[in-house]
mmCIF file of C-alpha atoms in Angstrom:
data_model
loop_
_atom_site.group_PDB
_atom_site.id
_atom_site.type_symbol
_atom_site.label_atom_id
_atom_site.label_comp_id
_atom_site.label_asym_id
_atom_site.label_seq_id
_atom_site.Cartn_x
_atom_site.Cartn_y
_atom_site.Cartn_z
ATOM 1 C CA UNK A 148 -1.631 5.708 -11.986
ATOM 2 C CA UNK A 149 -3.599 4.035 -14.714
ATOM 3 C CA UNK A 150 -6.466 5.858 -16.393
ATOM 4 C CA UNK A 151 -9.509 4.592 -18.252
ATOM 5 C CA UNK A 152 -11.027 7.047 -20.737
ATOM 6 C CA UNK A 153 -9.078 9.841 -19.024
ATOM 7 C CA UNK A 154 -10.404 8.979 -15.549
ATOM 8 C CA UNK A 155 -8.050 7.640 -12.847
ATOM 9 C CA UNK A 156 -8.620 3.957 -12.099
ATOM 10 C CA UNK A 157 -9.221 3.228 -8.414
ATOM 11 C CA UNK A 158 -8.492 0.013 -6.543
ATOM 12 C CA UNK A 159 -12.259 -0.539 -6.384
ATOM 13 C CA UNK A 160 -12.463 -0.232 -10.190
ATOM 14 C CA UNK A 161 -9.832 -2.947 -10.563
ATOM 15 C CA UNK A 162 -11.636 -5.208 -8.090
ATOM 16 C CA UNK A 163 -14.905 -4.796 -10.026
ATOM 17 C CA UNK A 164 -13.186 -5.683 -13.326
ATOM 18 C CA UNK A 165 -11.447 -8.666 -11.714
ATOM 19 C CA UNK A 166 -14.789 -9.851 -10.341
ATOM 20 C CA UNK A 167 -16.586 -9.330 -13.657
ATOM 21 C CA UNK A 168 -14.067 -11.499 -15.516
ATOM 22 C CA UNK A 169 -13.492 -14.030 -12.698
ATOM 23 C CA UNK A 170 -9.863 -12.974 -12.363
ATOM 24 C CA UNK A 171 -9.851 -12.825 -8.556
ATOM 25 C CA UNK A 172 -11.078 -15.051 -5.772
ATOM 26 C CA UNK A 173 -14.507 -13.983 -4.495
ATOM 27 C CA UNK A 174 -15.416 -17.161 -2.612
ATOM 28 C CA UNK A 175 -14.544 -16.001 0.905
ATOM 29 C CA UNK A 176 -17.219 -15.161 3.477
ATOM 30 C CA UNK A 177 -15.341 -12.128 4.769
ATOM 31 C CA UNK A 178 -15.165 -9.506 1.943
ATOM 32 C CA UNK A 179 -11.698 -8.312 2.961
ATOM 33 C CA UNK A 180 -10.369 -11.846 2.355
ATOM 34 C CA UNK A 181 -11.473 -11.758 -1.289
ATOM 35 C CA UNK A 182 -9.522 -10.467 -4.258
ATOM 36 C CA UNK A 183 -6.711 -12.993 -4.395
ATOM 37 C CA UNK A 184 -5.075 -13.471 -7.787
ATOM 38 C CA UNK A 185 -2.318 -15.584 -9.263
ATOM 39 C CA UNK A 186 0.359 -14.597 -11.787
ATOM 40 C CA UNK A 187 -1.730 -15.698 -14.771
ATOM 41 C CA UNK A 188 -4.919 -13.910 -13.706
ATOM 42 C CA UNK A 189 -2.894 -10.809 -12.809
ATOM 43 C CA UNK A 190 -1.509 -10.787 -16.364
ATOM 44 C CA UNK A 191 -5.066 -10.943 -17.720
ATOM 45 C CA UNK A 192 -6.170 -8.157 -15.387
ATOM 46 C CA UNK A 193 -3.242 -5.942 -16.421
ATOM 47 C CA UNK A 194 -4.166 -6.591 -20.064
ATOM 48 C CA UNK A 195 -7.696 -5.264 -19.413
ATOM 49 C CA UNK A 196 -5.992 -1.918 -18.803
ATOM 50 C CA UNK A 197 -3.653 -2.174 -21.799
ATOM 51 C CA UNK A 198 -0.594 -3.211 -19.779
ATOM 52 C CA UNK A 199 1.463 -6.222 -20.860
ATOM 53 C CA UNK A 200 2.844 -7.846 -17.682
ATOM 54 C CA UNK A 201 3.289 -11.577 -18.211
ATOM 55 C CA UNK A 202 4.382 -13.800 -15.353
ATOM 56 C CA UNK A 203 8.089 -14.527 -15.198
ATOM 57 C CA UNK A 204 8.994 -17.623 -13.226
ATOM 58 C CA UNK A 205 12.303 -18.785 -11.791
ATOM 59 C CA UNK A 206 13.774 -15.318 -11.303
ATOM 60 C CA UNK A 207 16.711 -14.766 -8.968
ATOM 61 C CA UNK A 208 17.309 -11.835 -6.626
ATOM 62 C CA UNK A 209 19.536 -9.989 -9.121
ATOM 63 C CA UNK A 210 16.945 -10.503 -11.890
ATOM 64 C CA UNK A 211 14.286 -8.895 -9.726
ATOM 65 C CA UNK A 212 16.543 -5.988 -8.815
ATOM 66 C CA UNK A 213 17.479 -5.423 -12.466
ATOM 67 C CA UNK A 214 13.888 -5.151 -13.714
ATOM 68 C CA UNK A 215 12.914 -2.834 -10.851
ATOM 69 C CA UNK A 216 15.969 -0.645 -11.538
ATOM 70 C CA UNK A 217 14.998 -0.612 -15.231
ATOM 71 C CA UNK A 218 11.704 1.099 -14.212
ATOM 72 C CA UNK A 219 9.542 -1.947 -14.928
ATOM 73 C CA UNK A 220 6.372 -2.496 -12.965
ATOM 74 C CA UNK A 221 6.815 -5.573 -10.778
ATOM 75 C CA UNK A 222 4.225 -7.487 -8.765
ATOM 76 C CA UNK A 223 5.951 -10.331 -6.924
ATOM 77 C CA UNK A 224 4.225 -13.510 -5.722
ATOM 78 C CA UNK A 225 5.220 -14.152 -2.109
ATOM 79 C CA UNK A 226 4.473 -16.300 0.919
ATOM 80 C CA UNK A 227 2.614 -13.862 3.201
ATOM 81 C CA UNK A 228 3.439 -15.878 6.312
ATOM 82 C CA UNK A 229 7.155 -15.545 5.681
ATOM 83 C CA UNK A 230 6.860 -11.891 4.666
ATOM 84 C CA UNK A 231 4.860 -10.952 7.784
ATOM 85 C CA UNK A 232 6.589 -13.471 10.082
ATOM 86 C CA UNK A 233 3.154 -14.875 10.942
ATOM 87 C CA UNK A 234 2.557 -18.638 10.869
ATOM 88 C CA UNK A 235 -1.203 -18.037 10.450
ATOM 89 C CA UNK A 236 -0.525 -16.894 6.878
ATOM 90 C CA UNK A 237 2.086 -19.430 5.733
ATOM 91 C CA UNK A 238 1.397 -20.826 2.262
ATOM 92 C CA UNK A 239 1.032 -24.581 1.972
ATOM 93 C CA UNK A 240 3.736 -26.691 0.364
ATOM 94 C CA UNK A 241 6.274 -23.952 -0.372
ATOM 95 C CA UNK A 242 3.872 -22.026 -2.596
ATOM 96 C CA UNK A 243 2.855 -18.370 -2.604
ATOM 97 C CA UNK A 244 -0.392 -16.838 -1.381
ATOM 98 C CA UNK A 245 0.046 -13.081 -1.704
ATOM 99 C CA UNK A 246 1.358 -10.401 -4.069
ATOM 100 C CA UNK A 247 3.330 -7.221 -3.425
ATOM 101 C CA UNK A 248 4.326 -4.292 -5.642
ATOM 102 C CA UNK A 249 8.136 -3.981 -5.715
ATOM 103 C CA UNK A 250 9.025 -0.301 -5.999
ATOM 104 C CA UNK A 251 12.750 -0.008 -5.326
ATOM 105 C CA UNK A 252 16.022 -1.684 -4.459
ATOM 106 C CA UNK A 253 18.875 -1.204 -2.035
ATOM 107 C CA UNK A 254 22.353 -2.351 -3.044
ATOM 108 C CA UNK A 255 25.683 -2.321 -1.271
ATOM 109 C CA UNK A 256 27.567 0.613 -2.818
ATOM 110 C CA UNK A 257 30.897 -1.227 -2.818
ATOM 111 C CA UNK A 258 29.878 -4.714 -3.976
ATOM 112 C CA UNK A 259 26.570 -4.111 -5.797
ATOM 113 C CA UNK A 260 24.983 -6.933 -3.784
ATOM 114 C CA UNK A 261 21.237 -6.569 -3.303
ATOM 115 C CA UNK A 262 20.491 -5.757 0.353
ATOM 116 C CA UNK A 263 16.722 -5.748 -0.084
ATOM 117 C CA UNK A 264 13.678 -4.218 -1.704
ATOM 118 C CA UNK A 265 11.147 -1.469 -1.094
ATOM 119 C CA UNK A 266 7.593 -2.702 -1.531
ATOM 120 C CA UNK A 267 3.961 -1.697 -1.244
ATOM 121 C CA UNK A 268 1.975 -4.377 0.556
ATOM 122 C CA UNK A 269 -1.809 -4.051 0.473
ATOM 123 C CA UNK A 270 -2.079 -7.041 2.798
ATOM 124 C CA UNK A 271 -0.834 -5.060 5.777
ATOM 125 C CA UNK A 272 -1.290 -1.617 4.228
ATOM 126 C CA UNK A 273 2.383 -0.713 4.435
ATOM 127 C CA UNK A 274 5.117 0.624 2.209
ATOM 128 C CA UNK A 275 8.273 -0.875 3.654
ATOM 129 C CA UNK A 276 11.755 -2.271 3.212
ATOM 130 C CA UNK A 277 12.146 -6.058 2.943
ATOM 131 C CA UNK A 278 15.595 -7.486 3.601
ATOM 132 C CA UNK A 279 17.309 -9.777 1.133
ATOM 133 C CA UNK A 280 16.953 -12.749 3.493
ATOM 134 C CA UNK A 281 13.215 -12.263 3.956
ATOM 135 C CA UNK A 282 12.711 -11.722 0.208
ATOM 136 C CA UNK A 283 14.753 -14.857 -0.470
ATOM 137 C CA UNK A 284 12.498 -16.962 1.761
ATOM 138 C CA UNK A 285 9.187 -15.281 0.832
ATOM 139 C CA UNK A 286 9.713 -14.835 -2.926
ATOM 140 C CA UNK A 287 12.732 -16.566 -4.490
ATOM 141 C CA UNK A 288 12.567 -19.877 -2.600
ATOM 142 C CA UNK A 289 8.883 -20.487 -3.550
ATOM 143 C CA UNK A 290 9.686 -20.002 -7.235
ATOM 144 C CA UNK A 291 10.786 -16.409 -7.883
ATOM 145 C CA UNK A 292 7.620 -15.491 -9.774
ATOM 146 C CA UNK A 293 6.638 -11.937 -10.680
ATOM 147 C CA UNK A 294 4.495 -10.124 -13.199
ATOM 148 C CA UNK A 295 6.869 -7.712 -14.937
ATOM 149 C CA UNK A 296 5.699 -5.024 -17.334
ATOM 150 C CA UNK A 297 7.232 -5.191 -20.788
ATOM 151 C CA UNK A 298 7.084 -1.396 -20.911
ATOM 152 C CA UNK A 299 8.940 0.972 -18.597
ATOM 153 C CA UNK A 300 6.672 2.666 -16.043
ATOM 154 C CA UNK A 301 7.611 6.138 -17.279
ATOM 155 C CA UNK A 302 6.492 5.156 -20.795
ATOM 156 C CA UNK A 303 3.238 3.722 -19.410
ATOM 157 C CA UNK A 304 2.590 6.985 -17.539
ATOM 158 C CA UNK A 305 3.104 8.952 -20.763
ATOM 159 C CA UNK A 306 0.820 6.574 -22.689
ATOM 160 C CA UNK A 307 -1.883 7.167 -20.089
ATOM 161 C CA UNK A 308 -1.487 10.949 -20.236
ATOM 162 C CA UNK A 309 0.453 11.475 -17.010
#
């Protein structure tokens, strides 16, 4: 994880920084509905912790797989309704309304075709596998946008003393 002055940074720490700099939505009545970001504000929030992760738009499935396999940190912008198969959370107009951390890939051993992705999803609290078809509809179709670290995760860990 990320550290700040040698102390591990918690999710609550990140939320407080995001709130302080107006980098996350805090307008909702229900506190658990707050915290939403977009690719540009996520890049600013990463920068507050010394991590360069600009938004990359128009990526394709193989692009996403390649950066994950290159040990880059990847936060993908997705349509939560498609991801969770829940019409109550569908984004309007083919946009995105949620972000997930992409942690791994699964490829066909014979063809190299991407079968899907392993992700951490704070929206439903699960680490899970997302099929190629679901990722296509939830991520690539609405624009294929992700914040991708310019530094490999292993190098970031070393830089933060881990």
